[in-house]
Structure formats: structure tokens, C-alpha cells
mmCIF file of C-alpha atoms and ligand atoms in Angstrom:
data_model
loop_
_atom_site.group_PDB
_atom_site.id
_atom_site.type_symbol
_atom_site.label_atom_id
_atom_site.label_comp_id
_atom_site.label_asym_id
_atom_site.label_seq_id
_atom_site.Cartn_x
_atom_site.Cartn_y
_atom_site.Cartn_z
ATOM 1 C CA MET A 1 0.000 0.000 0.000
ATOM 2 C CA ARG A 2 2.674 2.414 1.080
ATOM 3 C CA MET A 3 4.696 1.436 -1.986
ATOM 4 C CA ARG A 4 1.777 2.331 -4.215
ATOM 5 C CA PHE A 5 1.400 5.737 -2.675
ATOM 6 C CA ALA A 6 5.091 6.345 -3.100
ATOM 7 C CA LEU A 7 4.840 5.392 -6.754
ATOM 8 C CA ALA A 8 1.795 7.574 -7.292
ATOM 9 C CA GLY A 9 3.675 10.397 -5.639
ATOM 10 C CA LEU A 10 6.631 9.864 -7.907
ATOM 11 C CA VAL A 11 4.460 9.860 -11.008
ATOM 12 C CA ALA A 12 2.694 13.013 -9.851
ATOM 13 C CA ALA A 13 6.043 14.677 -9.241
ATOM 14 C CA LEU A 14 7.281 13.724 -12.691
ATOM 15 C CA VAL A 15 4.150 15.046 -14.333
ATOM 16 C CA ALA A 16 4.342 18.227 -12.269
ATOM 17 C CA THR A 17 7.939 18.892 -13.281
ATOM 18 C CA GLY A 18 7.099 18.068 -16.833
ATOM 19 C CA ALA A 19 9.641 15.255 -16.959
ATOM 20 C CA ALA A 20 8.856 12.972 -19.852
ATOM 21 C CA HIS A 21 10.278 9.687 -21.060
ATOM 22 C CA ALA A 22 10.562 7.985 -24.383
ATOM 23 C CA GLN A 23 7.626 5.732 -23.496
ATOM 24 C CA ASP A 24 5.377 8.829 -23.312
ATOM 25 C CA PHE A 25 5.779 9.292 -27.045
ATOM 26 C CA LYS A 26 4.428 7.321 -29.939
ATOM 27 C CA PRO A 27 6.406 7.088 -33.156
ATOM 28 C CA ARG A 28 4.956 9.837 -35.311
ATOM 29 C CA ILE A 29 5.825 11.608 -38.522
ATOM 30 C CA VAL A 30 4.728 15.213 -38.677
ATOM 31 C CA ARG A 31 4.475 17.068 -41.977
ATOM 32 C CA PHE A 32 5.358 20.712 -41.342
ATOM 33 C CA GLY A 33 4.712 22.725 -44.493
ATOM 34 C CA TYR A 34 5.894 26.227 -45.380
ATOM 35 C CA GLY A 35 5.932 28.502 -48.386
ATOM 36 C CA LEU A 36 9.457 29.870 -48.620
ATOM 37 C CA VAL A 37 12.547 28.065 -49.915
ATOM 38 C CA ASP A 38 14.568 25.738 -47.661
ATOM 39 C CA ASN A 39 17.349 28.322 -47.408
ATOM 40 C CA SER A 40 15.241 31.020 -45.761
ATOM 41 C CA ASN A 41 14.532 32.214 -42.249
ATOM 42 C CA GLN A 42 11.369 30.109 -42.396
ATOM 43 C CA GLY A 43 13.248 26.969 -43.420
ATOM 44 C CA ARG A 44 15.959 27.448 -40.808
ATOM 45 C CA ALA A 45 13.423 27.860 -38.020
ATOM 46 C CA VAL A 46 11.442 24.789 -39.117
ATOM 47 C CA ARG A 47 14.666 22.755 -38.963
ATOM 48 C CA PHE A 48 15.468 24.183 -35.531
ATOM 49 C CA PHE A 49 11.977 23.199 -34.333
ATOM 50 C CA ALA A 50 12.434 19.698 -35.778
ATOM 51 C CA GLN A 51 15.674 19.205 -33.857
ATOM 52 C CA GLU A 52 14.112 20.361 -30.596
ATOM 53 C CA VAL A 53 11.163 17.994 -30.969
ATOM 54 C CA GLU A 54 13.349 15.039 -31.909
ATOM 55 C CA LYS A 55 15.669 15.700 -28.967
ATOM 56 C CA ALA A 56 12.773 15.957 -26.529
ATOM 57 C CA THR A 57 11.089 12.756 -27.727
ATOM 58 C CA GLY A 58 14.207 10.623 -28.089
ATOM 59 C CA GLY A 59 13.654 10.597 -31.843
ATOM 60 C CA LYS A 60 10.111 9.226 -31.597
ATOM 61 C CA MET A 61 8.427 12.259 -33.108
ATOM 62 C CA LYS A 62 9.949 13.175 -36.429
ATOM 63 C CA ILE A 63 9.223 16.552 -38.009
ATOM 64 C CA ARG A 64 9.450 16.582 -41.785
ATOM 65 C CA GLY A 65 9.833 20.172 -42.933
ATOM 66 C CA ILE A 66 8.408 20.600 -46.441
ATOM 67 C CA GLY A 67 9.103 23.993 -47.980
ATOM 68 C CA ASN A 68 8.649 25.748 -51.330
ATOM 69 C CA ALA A 69 4.875 25.494 -50.989
ATOM 70 C CA SER A 70 5.289 21.867 -52.110
ATOM 71 C CA LEU A 71 2.268 21.026 -49.968
ATOM 72 C CA GLY A 72 0.360 23.970 -51.423
ATOM 73 C CA SER A 73 -0.146 27.678 -50.829
ATOM 74 C CA ASP A 74 -0.895 28.930 -47.311
ATOM 75 C CA THR A 75 -4.653 28.664 -47.828
ATOM 76 C CA GLN A 76 -4.396 25.158 -49.297
ATOM 77 C CA MET A 77 -2.286 24.013 -46.360
ATOM 78 C CA GLN A 78 -4.772 25.534 -43.915
ATOM 79 C CA GLN A 79 -7.513 23.378 -45.473
ATOM 80 C CA ALA A 80 -5.274 20.309 -45.179
ATOM 81 C CA LEU A 81 -4.734 21.059 -41.485
ATOM 82 C CA ILE A 82 -8.449 21.478 -40.895
ATOM 83 C CA GLY A 83 -9.185 18.210 -42.677
ATOM 84 C CA GLY A 84 -6.389 16.403 -40.832
ATOM 85 C CA ALA A 85 -4.401 15.523 -43.980
ATOM 86 C CA GLN A 86 -1.408 17.603 -42.802
ATOM 87 C CA GLU A 87 -0.215 18.132 -39.243
ATOM 88 C CA MET A 88 1.568 21.498 -39.144
ATOM 89 C CA MET A 89 2.419 24.616 -41.095
ATOM 90 C CA VAL A 90 3.773 28.115 -40.763
ATOM 91 C CA GLY A 91 2.491 30.988 -42.850
ATOM 92 C CA SER A 92 1.275 34.551 -42.806
ATOM 93 C CA THR A 93 -1.503 35.546 -40.431
ATOM 94 C CA ALA A 94 -2.742 37.554 -43.429
ATOM 95 C CA THR A 95 -3.748 34.412 -45.310
ATOM 96 C CA LEU A 96 -5.902 33.270 -42.356
ATOM 97 C CA VAL A 97 -8.250 36.230 -42.534
ATOM 98 C CA GLY A 98 -10.839 34.323 -44.592
ATOM 99 C CA LEU A 99 -11.187 31.871 -41.688
ATOM 100 C CA VAL A 100 -10.510 34.145 -38.735
ATOM 101 C CA PRO A 101 -11.452 37.752 -39.562
ATOM 102 C CA GLU A 102 -9.744 39.022 -36.381
ATOM 103 C CA MET A 103 -6.339 38.107 -37.870
ATOM 104 C CA ALA A 104 -6.691 41.137 -40.167
ATOM 105 C CA VAL A 105 -5.846 43.384 -37.268
ATOM 106 C CA TRP A 106 -2.142 42.535 -37.723
ATOM 107 C CA ASP A 107 -2.307 43.914 -41.271
ATOM 108 C CA THR A 108 -3.104 47.417 -40.067
ATOM 109 C CA PRO A 109 -0.560 49.694 -41.773
ATOM 110 C CA PHE A 110 2.028 51.110 -39.357
ATOM 111 C CA LEU A 111 0.442 49.308 -36.372
ATOM 112 C CA PHE A 112 3.830 48.505 -34.844
ATOM 113 C CA SER A 113 6.769 50.823 -35.118
ATOM 114 C CA THR A 114 9.370 48.482 -33.645
ATOM 115 C CA ALA A 115 9.857 44.726 -33.538
ATOM 116 C CA LYS A 116 9.877 44.936 -29.757
ATOM 117 C CA GLU A 117 6.354 46.375 -29.753
ATOM 118 C CA ALA A 118 5.249 43.568 -32.037
ATOM 119 C CA ASP A 119 6.762 40.915 -29.731
ATOM 120 C CA THR A 120 5.108 42.415 -26.663
ATOM 121 C CA VAL A 121 1.650 42.589 -28.208
ATOM 122 C CA LEU A 122 1.749 39.305 -30.140
ATOM 123 C CA ASP A 123 3.095 37.285 -27.185
ATOM 124 C CA GLY A 124 0.832 39.048 -24.682
ATOM 125 C CA PRO A 125 -2.844 38.494 -23.863
ATOM 126 C CA THR A 126 -4.105 40.331 -26.975
ATOM 127 C CA GLY A 127 -2.050 38.234 -29.357
ATOM 128 C CA GLU A 128 -3.147 35.121 -27.480
ATOM 129 C CA ALA A 129 -6.811 36.113 -27.732
ATOM 130 C CA VAL A 130 -6.593 36.482 -31.518
ATOM 131 C CA LYS A 131 -4.645 33.215 -31.793
ATOM 132 C CA ALA A 132 -7.331 31.415 -29.749
ATOM 133 C CA LYS A 133 -9.903 32.188 -32.471
ATOM 134 C CA LEU A 134 -8.246 29.519 -34.611
ATOM 135 C CA GLU A 135 -9.375 26.598 -32.496
ATOM 136 C CA PRO A 136 -13.072 26.589 -33.351
ATOM 137 C CA LYS A 137 -11.967 26.703 -37.016
ATOM 138 C CA GLY A 138 -9.961 23.506 -36.733
ATOM 139 C CA MET A 139 -6.442 24.762 -36.073
ATOM 140 C CA VAL A 140 -4.357 25.291 -32.964
ATOM 141 C CA GLY A 141 -2.034 28.303 -33.023
ATOM 142 C CA LEU A 142 1.239 27.680 -31.194
ATOM 143 C CA VAL A 143 3.343 30.844 -31.598
ATOM 144 C CA TYR A 144 3.890 33.870 -33.768
ATOM 145 C CA TRP A 145 7.139 34.079 -35.687
ATOM 146 C CA GLU A 146 8.465 37.150 -37.434
ATOM 147 C CA ASN A 147 7.963 37.647 -41.139
ATOM 148 C CA GLY A 148 8.904 41.273 -40.634
ATOM 149 C CA PHE A 149 8.496 44.834 -41.784
ATOM 150 C CA ARG A 150 7.421 44.942 -45.403
ATOM 151 C CA ASN A 151 9.026 47.018 -48.119
ATOM 152 C CA LEU A 152 8.131 47.716 -51.693
ATOM 153 C CA THR A 153 9.898 46.427 -54.794
ATOM 154 C CA ASN A 154 9.056 46.907 -58.469
ATOM 155 C CA SER A 155 10.514 46.705 -61.936
ATOM 156 C CA LYS A 156 9.251 50.046 -63.271
ATOM 157 C CA ARG A 157 10.838 52.922 -61.393
ATOM 158 C CA PRO A 158 12.102 54.093 -58.017
ATOM 159 C CA VAL A 159 9.090 55.071 -55.944
ATOM 160 C CA THR A 160 9.923 58.452 -54.453
ATOM 161 C CA LYS A 161 6.416 59.825 -54.122
ATOM 162 C CA LEU A 162 2.932 58.406 -53.800
ATOM 163 C CA GLU A 163 2.024 59.181 -57.411
ATOM 164 C CA ASP A 164 4.815 56.888 -58.635
ATOM 165 C CA LEU A 165 2.579 53.985 -57.638
ATOM 166 C CA ASN A 166 -0.272 55.007 -59.909
ATOM 167 C CA ASP A 167 0.309 52.647 -62.820
ATOM 168 C CA VAL A 168 2.178 49.976 -60.874
ATOM 169 C CA LYS A 169 0.546 46.571 -60.978
ATOM 170 C CA LEU A 170 1.309 45.411 -57.487
ATOM 171 C CA ARG A 171 0.860 41.911 -56.171
ATOM 172 C CA VAL A 172 -0.675 41.871 -52.699
ATOM 173 C CA MET A 173 -1.553 39.063 -50.315
ATOM 174 C CA GLN A 174 -5.044 37.670 -50.711
ATOM 175 C CA ASN A 175 -6.735 39.752 -48.079
ATOM 176 C CA ASN A 176 -8.925 42.842 -48.110
ATOM 177 C CA VAL A 177 -6.749 44.979 -45.861
ATOM 178 C CA PHE A 178 -3.791 44.661 -48.237
ATOM 179 C CA LEU A 179 -6.037 45.158 -51.233
ATOM 180 C CA ASP A 180 -7.676 48.271 -49.756
ATOM 181 C CA SER A 181 -4.379 49.681 -48.500
ATOM 182 C CA PHE A 182 -2.665 49.586 -51.867
ATOM 183 C CA LYS A 183 -5.727 50.697 -53.786
ATOM 184 C CA THR A 184 -5.884 53.638 -51.399
ATOM 185 C CA LEU A 185 -2.282 54.438 -52.267
ATOM 186 C CA GLY A 186 -3.228 54.438 -55.923
ATOM 187 C CA ALA A 187 -1.574 51.203 -57.061
ATOM 188 C CA ASN A 188 -3.250 48.633 -59.254
ATOM 189 C CA ALA A 189 -3.380 45.964 -56.544
ATOM 190 C CA VAL A 190 -3.654 42.332 -57.644
ATOM 191 C CA PRO A 191 -4.132 39.557 -55.072
ATOM 192 C CA LEU A 192 -2.014 36.456 -55.751
ATOM 193 C CA PRO A 193 -0.761 33.554 -53.636
ATOM 194 C CA PHE A 194 2.916 33.787 -52.763
ATOM 195 C CA SER A 195 3.637 30.520 -54.561
ATOM 196 C CA GLU A 196 2.808 32.213 -57.886
ATOM 197 C CA LEU A 197 4.669 35.420 -57.205
ATOM 198 C CA PHE A 198 8.127 34.824 -58.669
ATOM 199 C CA THR A 199 6.737 33.730 -62.023
ATOM 200 C CA ALA A 200 4.305 36.643 -62.069
ATOM 201 C CA LEU A 201 7.194 39.060 -61.527
ATOM 202 C CA GLU A 202 9.408 37.301 -64.031
ATOM 203 C CA THR A 203 6.787 37.317 -66.787
ATOM 204 C CA ARG A 204 5.802 40.862 -65.831
ATOM 205 C CA ALA A 205 2.253 39.798 -65.170
ATOM 206 C CA VAL A 206 2.776 42.136 -62.214
ATOM 207 C CA ASP A 207 5.323 44.938 -61.769
ATOM 208 C CA GLY A 208 5.920 44.798 -58.074
ATOM 209 C CA GLN A 209 5.332 43.276 -54.674
ATOM 210 C CA GLU A 210 5.994 43.989 -51.021
ATOM 211 C CA ASN A 211 7.765 41.760 -48.500
ATOM 212 C CA PRO A 212 10.511 41.940 -45.889
ATOM 213 C CA TYR A 213 14.141 42.182 -47.091
ATOM 214 C CA ASN A 214 14.728 38.584 -45.995
ATOM 215 C CA THR A 215 12.175 37.261 -48.466
ATOM 216 C CA VAL A 216 13.304 39.520 -51.312
ATOM 217 C CA LEU A 217 16.699 37.909 -50.789
ATOM 218 C CA SER A 218 15.758 34.254 -50.141
ATOM 219 C CA SER A 219 13.174 34.154 -52.942
ATOM 220 C CA LYS A 220 15.641 35.843 -55.314
ATOM 221 C CA PHE A 221 13.214 38.626 -56.209
ATOM 222 C CA TYR A 222 16.304 40.763 -56.910
ATOM 223 C CA GLU A 223 16.637 38.790 -60.148
ATOM 224 C CA VAL A 224 13.337 40.183 -61.416
ATOM 225 C CA GLN A 225 12.934 43.453 -59.486
ATOM 226 C CA LYS A 226 15.187 46.464 -59.935
ATOM 227 C CA TYR A 227 13.862 48.988 -57.413
ATOM 228 C CA LEU A 228 13.411 48.691 -53.690
ATOM 229 C CA THR A 229 11.731 51.441 -51.699
ATOM 230 C CA VAL A 230 12.107 51.417 -47.933
ATOM 231 C CA THR A 231 8.558 51.902 -46.669
ATOM 232 C CA ASN A 232 8.242 49.606 -43.622
ATOM 233 C CA HIS A 233 4.520 50.044 -44.186
ATOM 234 C CA VAL A 234 3.423 47.107 -42.078
ATOM 235 C CA TYR A 235 4.861 44.431 -39.779
ATOM 236 C CA SER A 236 3.785 40.929 -40.828
ATOM 237 C CA PRO A 237 3.690 38.089 -38.336
ATOM 238 C CA TRP A 238 3.907 34.442 -39.271
ATOM 239 C CA ILE A 239 1.994 31.940 -37.190
ATOM 240 C CA VAL A 240 2.792 28.292 -36.484
ATOM 241 C CA THR A 241 -0.386 26.228 -36.568
ATOM 242 C CA VAL A 242 -1.321 22.607 -35.913
ATOM 243 C CA SER A 243 -4.231 20.566 -37.208
ATOM 244 C CA LYS A 244 -6.773 20.447 -34.372
ATOM 245 C CA LYS A 245 -7.919 17.008 -35.519
ATOM 246 C CA TRP A 246 -4.382 15.713 -35.091
ATOM 247 C CA TRP A 247 -3.661 17.747 -31.926
ATOM 248 C CA ASP A 248 -6.618 16.073 -30.198
ATOM 249 C CA THR A 249 -4.977 12.651 -30.697
ATOM 250 C CA LEU A 250 -1.771 13.684 -28.867
ATOM 251 C CA SER A 251 -0.927 12.906 -25.245
ATOM 252 C CA PRO A 252 -0.380 15.819 -22.835
ATOM 253 C CA ALA A 253 3.367 15.055 -22.912
ATOM 254 C CA GLU A 254 3.423 15.261 -26.706
ATOM 255 C CA LYS A 255 1.503 18.531 -26.702
ATOM 256 C CA LYS A 256 3.919 19.976 -24.194
ATOM 257 C CA VAL A 257 6.929 19.009 -26.298
ATOM 258 C CA LEU A 258 5.424 20.757 -29.326
ATOM 259 C CA GLN A 259 4.501 23.833 -27.337
ATOM 260 C CA ASP A 260 7.918 24.147 -25.704
ATOM 261 C CA ALA A 261 9.764 23.592 -28.973
ATOM 262 C CA ALA A 262 7.524 26.184 -30.623
ATOM 263 C CA VAL A 263 8.478 28.804 -28.039
ATOM 264 C CA LYS A 264 12.176 28.002 -28.486
ATOM 265 C CA SER A 265 11.790 28.147 -32.254
ATOM 266 C CA ARG A 266 10.081 31.536 -31.958
ATOM 267 C CA ASP A 267 13.029 32.999 -30.068
ATOM 268 C CA PHE A 268 15.480 31.420 -32.511
ATOM 269 C CA GLU A 269 13.525 32.580 -35.552
ATOM 270 C CA ARG A 270 13.141 36.187 -34.469
ATOM 271 C CA LYS A 271 16.836 36.499 -33.678
ATOM 272 C CA ASP A 272 17.849 34.846 -36.948
ATOM 273 C CA THR A 273 15.407 36.953 -38.979
ATOM 274 C CA ARG A 274 16.603 40.199 -37.416
ATOM 275 C CA GLU A 275 20.239 39.345 -37.958
ATOM 276 C CA GLU A 276 19.545 38.484 -41.584
ATOM 277 C CA ALA A 277 17.434 41.609 -42.153
ATOM 278 C CA ALA A 278 20.242 43.793 -40.816
ATOM 279 C CA GLN A 279 22.559 42.474 -43.545
ATOM 280 C CA ALA A 280 20.050 41.875 -46.318
ATOM 281 C CA LEU A 281 19.701 45.392 -47.662
ATOM 282 C CA ALA A 282 23.441 45.695 -48.315
ATOM 283 C CA GLU A 283 23.377 42.294 -49.984
ATOM 284 C CA LEU A 284 20.420 43.259 -52.179
ATOM 285 C CA LYS A 285 22.405 46.283 -53.338
ATOM 286 C CA THR A 286 25.360 44.108 -54.298
ATOM 287 C CA LYS A 287 22.880 41.954 -56.246
ATOM 288 C CA GLY A 288 22.078 45.055 -58.272
ATOM 289 C CA MET A 289 18.954 46.446 -56.652
ATOM 290 C CA GLN A 290 18.555 50.188 -56.560
ATOM 291 C CA VAL A 291 17.401 51.165 -53.079
ATOM 292 C CA ASN A 292 15.777 54.396 -51.999
ATOM 293 C CA GLU A 293 14.169 55.741 -48.844
ATOM 294 C CA LEU A 294 10.855 57.538 -49.098
ATOM 295 C CA PRO A 295 11.371 61.233 -48.289
ATOM 296 C CA ALA A 296 9.855 61.984 -44.858
ATOM 297 C CA ALA A 297 7.093 64.155 -46.327
ATOM 298 C CA GLU A 298 6.023 61.337 -48.691
ATOM 299 C CA ALA A 299 6.178 58.764 -45.921
ATOM 300 C CA ASN A 300 3.842 60.972 -43.892
ATOM 301 C CA ARG A 301 1.460 61.367 -46.809
ATOM 302 C CA MET A 302 1.381 57.596 -47.163
ATOM 303 C CA ARG A 303 0.756 57.112 -43.465
ATOM 304 C CA GLU A 304 -2.027 59.683 -43.459
ATOM 305 C CA LYS A 305 -3.744 58.228 -46.515
ATOM 306 C CA LEU A 306 -3.673 54.802 -44.955
ATOM 307 C CA THR A 307 -5.533 55.901 -41.833
ATOM 308 C CA SER A 308 -8.623 55.796 -44.049
ATOM 309 C CA VAL A 309 -8.470 51.971 -44.048
ATOM 310 C CA HIS A 310 -8.690 51.819 -40.239
ATOM 311 C CA ALA A 311 -12.473 52.052 -40.062
ATOM 312 C CA GLY A 312 -12.829 49.103 -42.432
ATOM 313 C CA ILE A 313 -10.399 46.997 -40.404
ATOM 314 C CA ALA A 314 -12.179 47.841 -37.141
ATOM 315 C CA LYS A 315 -15.432 46.771 -38.741
ATOM 316 C CA SER A 316 -14.153 43.436 -39.989
ATOM 317 C CA VAL A 317 -12.199 42.459 -36.864
ATOM 318 C CA GLY A 318 -14.845 43.813 -34.488
ATOM 319 C CA GLN A 319 -14.551 46.901 -32.315
ATOM 320 C CA GLU A 320 -13.446 44.879 -29.284
ATOM 321 C CA THR A 321 -10.416 43.375 -31.026
ATOM 322 C CA TRP A 322 -9.568 46.699 -32.645
ATOM 323 C CA ASP A 323 -9.698 48.533 -29.316
ATOM 324 C CA SER A 324 -7.787 45.911 -27.366
ATOM 325 C CA VAL A 325 -4.994 45.706 -29.940
ATOM 326 C CA ASN A 326 -4.647 49.472 -30.069
ATOM 327 C CA ALA A 327 -4.639 49.656 -26.270
ATOM 328 C CA ALA A 328 -1.974 46.937 -26.145
ATOM 329 C CA VAL A 329 0.185 48.813 -28.658
ATOM 330 C CA ALA A 330 -0.168 52.037 -26.664
ATOM 331 C CA LYS A 331 0.809 50.165 -23.506
ATOM 332 C CA ALA A 332 3.797 48.529 -25.226
ATOM 333 C CA ARG A 333 4.887 52.021 -26.241
ATOM 334 C CA GLY A 334 4.672 53.064 -22.645
ATOM 335 C CA GLY A 335 1.657 55.329 -23.313
HETATM 336 C C1 LIG B 1 3.474 36.878 -48.765
HETATM 337 C C2 LIG B 1 4.003 36.481 -47.413
HETATM 338 C C3 LIG B 1 4.760 35.152 -47.608
HETATM 339 C C4 LIG B 1 4.545 34.214 -46.448
HETATM 340 C C5 LIG B 1 5.208 32.848 -46.600
HETATM 341 C C6 LIG B 1 4.837 32.123 -47.845
HETATM 342 O O1 LIG B 1 3.893 37.882 -49.318
HETATM 343 O O2 LIG B 1 4.785 37.471 -46.846
HETATM 344 O O3 LIG B 1 6.099 35.400 -47.767
HETATM 345 O O4 LIG B 1 3.198 34.022 -46.250
HETATM 346 O O5 LIG B 1 4.858 32.098 -45.486
HETATM 347 O O6 LIG B 1 2.619 36.156 -49.261
#
């Protein structure tokens, strides 16, 4: 009897400290899809995550990172997660807006002015609340990663003033906030999945696009885009999601391994992305891109014009989400 209590106590202690053993894990193969190339910040962070999970499960749970949108575009992968045909993915929050309208709040132009603000809000209660909206839709959100501040590239001309955008056919992500924002700025905005973007730029089906420096570099957009304008018009998060159908079959120990590895991967990914971004602009110049900053007066004009999309965002995400995100940003700024 006493022995049994002692054993029960030991088990309880192990569970409480989170100690796990190989026998807690079933052999599993996890398909983790992403849209960028293997040699990108996204690919590196998926491999980091895979190593963490394999270490923590004694090699029982194997993460197969599958990049290049080989498993489909973001929206196709989301459907595969919901249906249970794929276990995990990472992609833009912007492509989730069709399923979770609240995600559009992150696409608000100039919402965050520093990466630190973004981290504070995304990892805090407001970011969690938006992430939690995924579950009823069939996905579990683990963590936000950094895609980063977006900048404009095109093959027509250096954009030095707003009017330079007027006849630019600009690919945007498939989401109304991006569409409205760039229409408001006067561009001819065309929604396209990322997986079709390089070809569209190469064949000049579109003239330009906007993405962080890291992606312009890793996706080799410098081969088909001459001009880069530093706009930092919006900070894009990525989000790591899991199929809810699959998640519900996991043991608590398995869930904990995934959650812990996701947090470690987030810290790794943000650091890696920021280090790469700090070097990327110089590298893009050596690849032949012509880079210009927007003059302050033009940047202000852009910012002012874009405030007109706020009402539409508030309406689609709901006033409560809009207010809480703005309050969280103000707090992160120390206001
Ligand atoms: C875009 C995004 C993409 C990401 C990536 C495929 O422009 O920034 O780079 O969603 O996960 O579509």
C-alpha cells in the first residue's frame, strides 16, 4: 500500500515537473509545411523546431519540414490542417483572414513601429486572444514568428512619391486589408498567392510586390525586381499552426513538447530573422537592386492616406479586437 502511494507520488512529481520519457511518445511523422525556400529564415526555423522535438522525444516524433509550398499555398495548407491531412504549417496571419477575420488586425498599416512592440503585443494576452480564435476553425495556433516589416519592390521605377505607384501593378496578399491599403495608395493591386509570385514578376504579369528584405533575398526577387523602396509600411507576423484534428490525438506530454519547442523556435527565428534583415539590404544592393528611402514628407502622406483603411479593419475584426490591440500597442509604447 505504502509502496503504491510512493509510486503515485513519484508519477505526480514527474508530471508536475514536466519530466517525460521515451515511453510517453508514440512514433509519429509530422508534416510541417511552409511557403518559402529551404534556405530562408522560415526553413531554418522549421529545422530548428524539428531538432528540438526530436531531442525531446528521443527521436520518436519526427518533423518533416516541407518547404517551397510543395504542400500547397498557405490557404491550401490551412484546409489540409483542418481536414487532418497535414499536421503542421507556418504561414502569414494575413492568409488566415478568410477563416478568422480578427487576424486582419495585424495587417493594419504602421500598427507597430518596432519589432519589440510587435513581440510584446503578439506574445501578450491580446495576441493570445486572436490566436485562440483559430481553435473553433480547426487549427491550434502555437506561436507567432516574425515575417517582418514589409518594403516595396518593383521593376518600373524608383518610388519616391505616392504618385509613382499610380500605374504599378502590385501583387498583394489575398486579403482585403492589403487590397484596400494599396488601392488607397493608388496602385493597381492584384491579389495572388505567394507561390505564384516569382513567375508573375518574371513574366511581368505584375510589376511589383511587397515583403521583408529577408524574403526579397531568399526568394531571389532581386533577379526580377530592380527597385526597392524602404517603406516599412506594415509588420507581418507568421503563425505556427497545428491541425486540431491531429492535436486532439496527442498525449499531454506530446503537446507539451510541441509547445515548448515552438516557443524556443520563436526565439530562434526572431533572432535569426533580425540578424539576416540587418545584412540583407546591403546584400540586395550588391545583387544590383537600386534602393531608396521615401522622403519623410512622402512617408507621412502615405501614413495619413492609410488611416482611411482603419475604419474598415475595425469593422471586420470587431470593435473589441480593434480597441484591445490598439490599447496593447499604446501600452507597449509606454503610453
Ligand atoms: C506573402 C508572405 C509570404 C509568407 C510565406 C509564404 O507575401 O509574406 O512570404 O506568407 O509564409 O505572401
